Tab-separated table of C-alpha atoms in Angstrom:
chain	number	residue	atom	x	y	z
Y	87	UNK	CA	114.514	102.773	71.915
Y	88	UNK	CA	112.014	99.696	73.420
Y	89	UNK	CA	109.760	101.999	75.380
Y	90	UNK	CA	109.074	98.889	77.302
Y	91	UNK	CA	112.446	98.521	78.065
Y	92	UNK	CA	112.804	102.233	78.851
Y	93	UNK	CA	110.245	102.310	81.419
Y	94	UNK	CA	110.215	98.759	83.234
Y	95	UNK	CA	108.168	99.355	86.204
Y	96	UNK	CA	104.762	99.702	83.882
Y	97	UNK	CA	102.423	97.373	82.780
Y	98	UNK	CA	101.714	96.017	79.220
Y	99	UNK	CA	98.063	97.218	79.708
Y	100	UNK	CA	98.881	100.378	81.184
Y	101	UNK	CA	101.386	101.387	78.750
Y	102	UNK	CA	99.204	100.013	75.702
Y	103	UNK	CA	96.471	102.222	77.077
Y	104	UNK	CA	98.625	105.340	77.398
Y	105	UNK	CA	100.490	105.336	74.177
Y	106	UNK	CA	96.873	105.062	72.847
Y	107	UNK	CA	95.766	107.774	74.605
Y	108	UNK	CA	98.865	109.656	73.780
Y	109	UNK	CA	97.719	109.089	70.010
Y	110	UNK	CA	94.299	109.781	69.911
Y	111	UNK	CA	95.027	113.419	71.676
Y	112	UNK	CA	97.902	113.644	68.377
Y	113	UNK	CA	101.228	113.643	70.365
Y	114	UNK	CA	102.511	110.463	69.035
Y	115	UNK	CA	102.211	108.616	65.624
Y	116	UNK	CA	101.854	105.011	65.916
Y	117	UNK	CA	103.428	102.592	62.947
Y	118	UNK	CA	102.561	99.371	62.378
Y	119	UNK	CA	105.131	97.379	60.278
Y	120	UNK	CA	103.693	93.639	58.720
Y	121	UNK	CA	106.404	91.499	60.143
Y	122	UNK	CA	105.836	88.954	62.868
Y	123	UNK	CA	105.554	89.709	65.550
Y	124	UNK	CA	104.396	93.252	64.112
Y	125	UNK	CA	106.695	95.734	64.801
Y	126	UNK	CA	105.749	99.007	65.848
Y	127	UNK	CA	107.163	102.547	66.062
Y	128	UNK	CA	105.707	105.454	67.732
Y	129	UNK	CA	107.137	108.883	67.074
Y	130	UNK	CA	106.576	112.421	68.685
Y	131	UNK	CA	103.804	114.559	65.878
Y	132	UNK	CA	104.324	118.204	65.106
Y	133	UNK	CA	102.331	118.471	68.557
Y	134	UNK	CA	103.929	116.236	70.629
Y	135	UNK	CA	107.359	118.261	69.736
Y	136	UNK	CA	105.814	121.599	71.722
Y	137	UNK	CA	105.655	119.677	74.462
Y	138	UNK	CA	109.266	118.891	74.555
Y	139	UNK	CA	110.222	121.881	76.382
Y	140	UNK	CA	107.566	121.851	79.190
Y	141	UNK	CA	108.352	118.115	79.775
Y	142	UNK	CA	112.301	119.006	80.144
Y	143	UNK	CA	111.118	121.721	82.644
Y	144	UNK	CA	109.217	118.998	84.788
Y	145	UNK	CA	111.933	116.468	84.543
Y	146	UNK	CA	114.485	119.252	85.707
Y	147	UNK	CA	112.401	120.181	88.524
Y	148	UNK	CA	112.218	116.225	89.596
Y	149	UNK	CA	115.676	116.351	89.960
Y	150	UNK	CA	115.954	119.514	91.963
Y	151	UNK	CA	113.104	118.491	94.136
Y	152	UNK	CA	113.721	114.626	94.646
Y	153	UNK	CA	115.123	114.598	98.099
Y	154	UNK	CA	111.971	116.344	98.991
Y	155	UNK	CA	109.836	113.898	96.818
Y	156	UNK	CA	111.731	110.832	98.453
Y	157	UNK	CA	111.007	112.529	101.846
Y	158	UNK	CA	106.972	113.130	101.326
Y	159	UNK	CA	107.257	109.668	100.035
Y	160	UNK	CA	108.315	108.069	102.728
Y	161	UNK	CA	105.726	109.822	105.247
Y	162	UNK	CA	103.355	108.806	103.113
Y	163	UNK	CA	104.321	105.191	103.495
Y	164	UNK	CA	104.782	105.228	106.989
Y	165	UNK	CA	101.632	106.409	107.575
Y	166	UNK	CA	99.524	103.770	105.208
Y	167	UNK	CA	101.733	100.865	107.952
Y	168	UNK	CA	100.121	102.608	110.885
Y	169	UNK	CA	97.091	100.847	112.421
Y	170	UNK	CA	93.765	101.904	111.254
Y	171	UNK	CA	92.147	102.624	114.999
Y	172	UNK	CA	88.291	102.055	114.615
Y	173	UNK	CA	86.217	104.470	117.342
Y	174	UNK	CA	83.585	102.503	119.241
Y	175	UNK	CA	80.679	103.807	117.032
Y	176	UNK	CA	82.476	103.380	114.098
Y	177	UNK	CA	83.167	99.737	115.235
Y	178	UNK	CA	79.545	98.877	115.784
Y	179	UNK	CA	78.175	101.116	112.579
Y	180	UNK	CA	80.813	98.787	109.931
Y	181	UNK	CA	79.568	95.372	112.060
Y	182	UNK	CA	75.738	96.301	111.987
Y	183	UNK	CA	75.812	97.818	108.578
């Protein structure tokens, strides 16, 4: 599977700089074939397989919970396109400072 396919909505960076994380704590094994471009294949360690059940449990619970998640998202949102309403001292402390 193309992780980068798998998960669209991340960066190259960001990904790049979790799958190395991901390695250096032992959970995945990174291969490096000498083709070109290089290939490379990362695979779950004997670690990264104990994890398997805890990570099911969270992505069961997503599902159970997402109309709440959606929900909390959305007042979250709404609240980031409200106004930000300065108070007059505040106003004159951010002009003078």
């Amino acid at each position: 599977m193309d992780i980068r396919r798998a998960v669209p909505d991340i960066s190259q960076r960001m990904l790049t700089v979790t799958l190395r994380h991901l390695e250096r704590d032992g959970i995945i094994k990174r291969t490096a074939y000498p083709t070109v471009p290089v290939t490379v294949e990362y695979c779950l360690t004997p670690l990264g397989m104990t994890l398997i059940h805890s990570v099911n449990g969270l992505v069961r619970w997503s599902a159970e919970h997402e109309p709440e998640i959606v929900a909390a998202r959305s007042t979250y949102d709404a609240r980031l396109e409200e106004p930000i309403l300065l108070q007059p001292h505040d106003r004159a402390a951010r002009l003078s400072g």
